[in-house]
Structure formats: C-alpha cells, structure tokens
XYZ file of N, CA and C in Angstrom:
486
model
N 50.820 -21.643 16.265
C 50.830 -23.062 16.437
C 50.951 -23.672 15.042
N 51.758 -24.674 14.934
C 51.988 -25.316 13.644
C 51.524 -26.767 13.730
N 50.848 -27.206 12.682
C 50.376 -28.589 12.639
C 50.808 -29.202 11.317
N 51.284 -30.432 11.370
C 51.659 -31.144 10.153
C 50.426 -31.667 9.445
N 50.597 -32.141 8.214
C 49.466 -32.652 7.439
C 48.764 -33.810 8.129
N 49.500 -34.585 8.899
C 48.880 -35.732 9.560
C 48.053 -35.315 10.768
N 48.091 -34.038 11.113
C 47.355 -33.560 12.275
C 48.182 -33.588 13.538
N 49.400 -34.097 13.436
C 50.286 -34.156 14.592
C 51.001 -32.815 14.712
N 51.057 -32.293 15.908
C 51.743 -31.026 16.122
C 53.243 -31.230 16.040
N 53.926 -30.219 15.549
C 55.371 -30.308 15.372
C 55.655 -30.625 13.926
N 56.514 -31.561 13.671
C 56.792 -31.934 12.295
C 58.200 -32.462 12.154
N 58.461 -33.108 11.051
C 59.804 -33.585 10.751
C 60.217 -32.963 9.432
N 61.446 -33.239 9.002
C 61.964 -32.585 7.810
C 61.126 -32.847 6.571
N 60.550 -34.005 6.440
C 59.791 -34.320 5.244
C 58.327 -33.923 5.312
N 57.887 -33.374 6.418
C 56.471 -33.058 6.604
C 56.187 -31.614 6.211
N 55.198 -31.419 5.366
C 54.764 -30.071 5.009
C 53.918 -29.545 6.165
N 54.301 -28.387 6.689
C 53.572 -27.811 7.816
C 52.602 -26.751 7.326
N 51.489 -26.668 7.989
C 50.525 -25.622 7.667
C 50.245 -24.829 8.926
N 49.902 -23.577 8.719
C 49.616 -22.708 9.844
C 48.209 -22.962 10.359
N 48.068 -22.927 11.666
C 46.759 -23.063 12.292
C 46.449 -21.746 12.986
N 45.294 -21.191 12.718
C 44.917 -19.922 13.333
C 44.775 -20.079 14.833
N 45.370 -19.147 15.558
C 45.264 -19.160 17.011
C 44.097 -18.311 17.484
N 43.783 -17.257 16.730
C 42.798 -16.281 17.184
C 41.657 -16.151 16.184
N 40.448 -16.112 16.699
C 39.268 -15.879 15.859
C 38.733 -14.458 16.041
N 38.978 -13.888 17.226
C 38.463 -12.551 17.521
C 39.467 -11.818 18.411
N 39.887 -10.628 17.968
C 40.879 -9.824 18.680
C 40.253 -8.478 19.034
N 40.376 -8.088 20.298
C 39.906 -6.782 20.768
C 41.135 -5.926 21.047
N 41.119 -4.681 20.569
C 42.225 -3.760 20.832
C 41.665 -2.452 21.381
N 42.333 -1.925 22.401
C 41.926 -0.656 23.000
C 42.498 0.513 22.228
N 41.707 1.580 22.120
C 42.110 2.754 21.347
C 41.747 4.021 22.107
N 42.766 4.700 22.653
C 42.515 5.979 23.312
C 43.005 7.154 22.475
N 43.481 6.861 21.267
C 43.942 7.915 20.378
C 45.414 8.257 20.528
N 46.098 7.662 21.486
C 47.512 7.965 21.713
C 48.389 7.266 20.670
N 49.635 7.712 20.574
C 50.589 7.056 19.676
C 50.778 5.594 20.071
N 50.785 5.327 21.374
C 50.941 3.960 21.850
C 49.745 3.103 21.443
N 48.547 3.686 21.445
C 47.353 2.954 21.003
C 47.445 2.634 19.515
N 47.982 3.553 18.727
C 48.154 3.302 17.296
C 49.084 2.107 17.090
N 50.153 2.025 17.882
C 51.053 0.868 17.791
C 50.312 -0.416 18.163
N 49.453 -0.337 19.180
C 48.672 -1.514 19.582
C 47.711 -1.921 18.467
N 47.083 -0.940 17.819
C 46.156 -1.232 16.719
C 46.907 -1.874 15.555
N 48.087 -1.349 15.238
C 48.894 -1.947 14.167
C 49.205 -3.407 14.479
N 49.628 -3.670 15.699
C 49.962 -5.038 16.107
C 48.738 -5.939 16.043
N 47.626 -5.466 16.594
C 46.385 -6.254 16.589
C 45.910 -6.517 15.166
N 46.019 -5.509 14.303
C 45.583 -5.661 12.914
C 46.437 -6.694 12.182
N 47.736 -6.670 12.416
C 48.627 -7.658 11.788
C 48.295 -9.070 12.267
N 48.050 -9.220 13.564
C 47.693 -10.533 14.109
C 46.367 -11.004 13.522
N 45.369 -10.119 13.528
C 44.046 -10.482 13.009
C 44.117 -10.832 11.525
N 44.886 -10.064 10.773
C 45.014 -10.339 9.342
C 45.688 -11.691 9.113
N 46.747 -11.970 9.850
C 47.469 -13.239 9.689
C 46.595 -14.438 10.043
N 45.712 -14.269 11.025
C 44.853 -15.372 11.473
C 43.456 -15.323 10.863
N 43.222 -14.340 9.979
C 41.889 -14.153 9.402
C 40.835 -14.031 10.512
N 41.201 -13.275 11.541
C 40.338 -13.094 12.710
C 39.561 -11.791 12.605
N 38.459 -11.729 13.323
C 37.698 -10.484 13.421
C 38.459 -9.537 14.342
N 38.517 -8.266 13.959
C 39.195 -7.250 14.761
C 38.170 -6.254 15.279
N 38.175 -6.040 16.583
C 37.272 -5.082 17.214
C 38.128 -4.010 17.876
N 37.964 -2.760 17.428
C 38.713 -1.631 17.971
C 37.791 -0.881 18.928
N 38.165 -0.846 20.204
C 37.304 -0.271 21.240
C 37.843 1.067 21.723
N 37.018 2.100 21.547
C 37.327 3.409 22.130
C 36.403 3.584 23.325
N 36.998 3.745 24.496
C 36.218 3.887 25.724
C 36.373 5.309 26.227
N 35.251 5.956 26.424
C 35.330 7.294 27.009
C 34.867 7.233 28.449
N 35.562 8.019 29.242
C 35.341 7.998 30.681
C 35.209 9.438 31.147
N 34.059 9.799 31.641
C 33.823 11.151 32.129
C 34.516 11.313 33.469
N 35.485 12.234 33.571
C 36.188 12.402 34.836
C 35.253 12.875 35.946
N 35.595 12.531 37.167
C 34.773 12.911 38.319
C 34.605 14.420 38.412
N 35.591 15.176 37.943
C 35.512 16.637 38.014
C 34.343 17.179 37.206
N 33.920 16.459 36.194
C 32.791 16.920 35.376
C 31.500 16.902 36.176
N 31.423 16.012 37.137
C 30.208 15.900 37.933
C 30.153 16.916 39.061
N 31.298 17.296 39.588
C 31.292 18.181 40.752
C 31.566 19.631 40.396
N 31.809 19.911 39.116
C 32.005 21.290 38.676
C 33.288 21.906 39.185
N 34.320 21.120 39.329
C 35.605 21.628 39.801
C 36.141 22.668 38.825
N 36.926 23.634 39.310
C 37.403 24.715 38.440
C 38.307 24.246 37.307
N 38.907 23.071 37.418
C 39.797 22.606 36.356
C 39.107 21.652 35.387
N 37.801 21.503 35.501
C 37.059 20.687 34.539
C 37.017 21.417 33.203
N 37.123 20.700 32.083
C 37.061 21.352 30.770
C 35.754 22.118 30.594
N 35.850 23.301 29.980
C 34.666 24.141 29.804
C 33.645 23.494 28.890
N 34.127 22.927 27.818
C 33.198 22.295 26.889
C 33.574 20.820 26.774
N 33.252 20.078 27.804
C 33.656 18.677 27.896
C 33.097 17.836 26.757
N 31.859 18.066 26.401
C 31.221 17.289 25.342
C 31.958 17.460 24.016
N 32.270 18.702 23.672
C 32.981 18.967 22.422
C 34.370 18.339 22.449
N 35.057 18.469 23.563
C 36.396 17.903 23.691
C 36.356 16.380 23.550
N 35.367 15.752 24.162
C 35.249 14.296 24.065
C 34.929 13.866 22.641
N 34.057 14.609 21.953
C 33.736 14.292 20.560
C 34.974 14.391 19.672
N 35.782 15.436 19.891
C 37.000 15.612 19.105
C 37.994 14.478 19.367
N 38.129 14.092 20.631
C 39.031 12.995 20.988
C 38.572 11.694 20.351
N 37.265 11.440 20.423
C 36.686 10.224 19.844
C 36.911 10.185 18.333
N 36.644 11.313 17.659
C 36.809 11.379 16.207
C 38.269 11.169 15.821
N 39.169 11.821 16.535
C 40.592 11.677 16.246
C 41.051 10.231 16.445
N 40.623 9.616 17.542
C 41.005 8.224 17.822
C 40.476 7.290 16.740
N 39.220 7.464 16.353
C 38.628 6.604 15.322
C 39.252 6.845 13.954
N 39.577 8.109 13.633
C 40.239 8.416 12.362
C 41.614 7.752 12.290
N 42.362 7.844 13.382
C 43.693 7.223 13.410
C 43.581 5.706 13.261
N 42.616 5.114 13.947
C 42.417 3.660 13.845
C 42.055 3.278 12.415
N 41.141 4.031 11.807
C 40.727 3.753 10.434
C 41.884 3.825 9.453
N 42.762 4.795 9.643
C 43.935 4.931 8.770
C 44.856 3.719 8.880
N 45.054 3.243 10.105
C 45.908 2.067 10.316
C 45.304 0.846 9.633
N 44.008 0.632 9.839
C 43.353 -0.541 9.256
C 43.395 -0.489 7.737
N 43.180 0.689 7.175
C 43.221 0.843 5.717
C 44.618 0.540 5.185
N 45.644 1.058 5.861
C 47.021 0.837 5.420
C 47.397 -0.648 5.479
N 46.948 -1.338 6.524
C 47.280 -2.757 6.674
C 46.404 -3.631 5.782
N 45.237 -3.129 5.420
C 44.356 -3.872 4.520
C 43.452 -4.850 5.232
N 42.873 -4.409 6.338
C 41.948 -5.257 7.085
C 40.769 -4.406 7.549
N 39.610 -5.039 7.580
C 38.438 -4.350 8.111
C 38.367 -4.596 9.606
N 37.850 -3.626 10.310
C 37.674 -3.773 11.749
C 36.359 -3.153 12.156
N 35.856 -3.598 13.270
C 34.619 -3.034 13.811
C 35.005 -2.034 14.893
N 34.592 -0.767 14.709
C 34.860 0.268 15.700
C 33.713 0.288 16.697
N 34.054 0.186 17.984
C 33.061 0.139 19.050
C 33.359 1.267 20.024
N 32.318 1.992 20.420
C 32.473 3.044 21.423
C 31.752 2.624 22.691
N 32.468 2.725 23.810
C 31.928 2.318 25.099
C 32.127 3.441 26.109
N 31.306 3.435 27.132
C 31.431 4.416 28.204
C 31.778 3.689 29.497
N 32.654 4.284 30.285
C 32.969 3.730 31.593
C 34.454 3.643 31.827
N 34.817 2.903 32.843
C 36.220 2.675 33.133
C 36.818 1.888 31.965
N 37.886 2.397 31.351
C 38.426 1.741 30.158
C 38.794 0.271 30.356
N 39.453 -0.049 31.453
C 39.845 -1.448 31.682
C 38.623 -2.336 31.812
N 37.674 -1.922 32.635
C 36.469 -2.730 32.843
C 35.664 -2.874 31.555
N 35.577 -1.785 30.774
C 34.808 -1.828 29.526
C 35.459 -2.762 28.508
N 36.777 -2.708 28.392
C 37.477 -3.570 27.435
C 37.383 -5.028 27.864
N 37.542 -5.291 29.150
C 37.400 -6.661 29.654
C 35.978 -7.164 29.407
N 34.981 -6.323 29.683
C 33.585 -6.707 29.454
C 33.299 -6.985 27.993
N 33.822 -6.137 27.105
C 33.647 -6.340 25.666
C 34.295 -7.654 25.230
N 35.507 -7.894 25.697
C 36.202 -9.140 25.341
C 35.419 -10.357 25.820
N 34.858 -10.273 27.016
C 34.037 -11.376 27.535
C 32.784 -11.563 26.685
N 32.074 -10.455 26.414
C 30.829 -10.523 25.634
C 31.063 -11.061 24.229
N 32.178 -10.673 23.630
C 32.493 -11.068 22.249
C 33.253 -12.390 22.178
N 33.557 -12.963 23.336
C 34.348 -14.196 23.409
C 35.671 -14.042 22.654
N 36.354 -12.937 22.943
C 37.631 -12.645 22.291
C 38.692 -13.649 22.718
N 39.589 -13.943 21.793
C 40.708 -14.842 22.052
C 41.945 -14.081 22.505
N 41.945 -12.752 22.275
C 43.111 -11.935 22.598
C 42.671 -10.490 22.788
N 43.271 -9.823 23.774
C 43.128 -8.377 23.951
C 44.503 -7.771 23.713
N 44.555 -6.693 22.932
C 45.801 -5.972 22.696
C 45.615 -4.546 23.203
N 46.552 -4.079 24.026
C 46.499 -2.712 24.551
C 47.889 -2.107 24.526
N 47.927 -0.785 24.510
C 49.190 -0.077 24.639
C 49.629 -0.069 26.094
N 50.920 0.135 26.303
C 51.433 0.111 27.673
C 51.141 1.398 28.425
N 50.874 2.463 27.697
C 50.529 3.726 28.363
C 49.643 4.533 27.443
N 48.851 5.417 28.065
C 47.873 6.192 27.312
C 48.354 7.578 26.966
N 47.431 8.511 27.018
C 47.679 9.853 26.522
C 48.627 10.690 27.367
N 48.684 10.498 28.657
C 49.590 11.315 29.455
C 49.316 11.247 30.938
N 50.019 12.105 31.679
C 49.977 12.074 33.139
C 48.580 12.313 33.692
N 47.853 13.253 33.118
C 46.504 13.537 33.618
C 45.616 12.322 33.434
N 45.682 11.705 32.257
C 44.865 10.529 32.000
C 45.258 9.377 32.925
N 46.558 9.199 33.170
C 46.985 8.140 34.082
C 46.452 8.393 35.481
N 46.434 9.667 35.894
C 45.928 10.004 37.224
C 44.438 9.706 37.315
N 43.703 10.077 36.286
C 42.250 9.886 36.293
C 41.888 8.419 36.103
N 42.543 7.749 35.181
C 42.143 6.404 34.799
C 42.897 5.294 35.524
N 44.042 5.603 36.084
C 44.866 4.543 36.661
C 45.579 3.788 35.556
N 46.142 2.679 35.870
C 46.880 1.907 34.881
C 45.941 0.921 34.189
N 45.413 1.347 33.064
C 44.446 0.539 32.321
C 45.039 -0.794 31.884
N 46.219 -0.737 31.284
C 46.805 -1.984 30.778
C 47.093 -2.964 31.914
N 47.568 -2.466 33.040
C 47.853 -3.356 34.173
C 46.577 -4.016 34.682
N 45.508 -3.260 34.780
C 44.234 -3.817 35.255
C 43.712 -4.884 34.281
N 43.849 -4.616 32.983
C 43.394 -5.591 31.984
C 44.201 -6.880 32.097
N 45.514 -6.756 32.225
C 46.361 -7.946 32.358
C 45.946 -8.767 33.573
N 45.653 -8.104 34.664
C 45.323 -8.809 35.912
C 43.940 -9.461 35.895
N 42.988 -8.887 35.153
C 41.599 -9.333 35.293
C 40.973 -9.961 34.049
N 41.622 -9.889 32.902
C 41.030 -10.446 31.678
C 41.027 -11.970 31.717
N 39.995 -12.542 31.109
C 39.867 -14.004 31.049
C 40.666 -14.606 29.892
N 41.050 -13.783 28.926
C 41.799 -14.274 27.767
C 43.216 -13.696 27.801
N 44.102 -14.180 26.938
C 45.455 -13.621 26.880
C 45.430 -12.134 26.530
N 46.410 -11.407 27.068
C 46.543 -9.971 26.825
C 47.950 -9.708 26.309
N 48.028 -8.932 25.223
C 49.307 -8.505 24.677
C 49.437 -7.011 24.932
N 50.483 -6.612 25.664
C 50.727 -5.201 25.939
C 51.836 -4.738 25.005
N 51.536 -3.711 24.206
C 52.466 -3.204 23.195
C 53.161 -1.964 23.732
N 54.484 -1.942 23.612
C 55.269 -0.788 24.074
C 55.696 0.052 22.907
C-alpha cells in the first residue's frame, strides 16, 4: 500500500510517496521440504521489507500408525522425528541468516493446518505463508492438504508459495 505525504492514498506526479507496512507479524509453515524453504524465503523477504516479526512454525504430527503399532510404523519414531525437526529448523535458520532477518522458531504438535491457524490466531498474525505441497505422497496421505485447509479456514490472508 502506498501513501502520499499528505496521507492521501495514491499520489500524483509531484507527490513523494512513502511505503506503508502492510504486515506486522508473519507466520510461515516449515515441514523441512524444498517447498517449505521457498515459503520461508518468501515470508522472510516480506517480513524484512515490512519490518515485521517472522514466526517460523514446525508442526510435528504423530501418525495414527504409531499408536496402533502397525507393521509399517517407523521403528524409532522419536529419533526420526527429532532428525526431521532438526533438519527443518537448520534449513530455516540458514534461509533467515542469508536474507538477514531474525525469526522466532516455534515447534507445535498436532494437525499442521490446525496448529498453524491456531498460532496465527494467538499471535494475531497479519499473514500466513505456506508451501503448496509438503514432503511427499506419504505425508500427503497422512496429513491431507495442509495448505488447502489453511486457505479455507484461516482468519488472515494466506500466501501459498509454489
């Protein structure tokens, strides 16, 4: 949004325009995928341009198979989840460092869409940024379409990065 010196939106040729920040707080989802890294880059650029707070949310979701002991459940689920979390946070940290912005890393448990929407509500976020797809077919089967659910149910604007 652009505002002229007189406070009137828009402007004419002789009016010096100044930028007005649109966002004060941006939440971005991080599942560690390449698409999530693109979403973090986009969110970081937006937050930096608007001098907004950036919150990077990694949500872990224990698959139902872990509870019922199905034969295809990971043998060491805890270790695998820790490795995934560390990798996702390391990748996010590298992006933020490269872009030159600080961000708050938040870890949540539960359904990723619901957790990100809840975090955005609690933090009064002005924008949610998510990738269009996550880690792969298994995750899509277990989690459903996270980005679609966020778009449908979030109270604030959502930017889906492809």
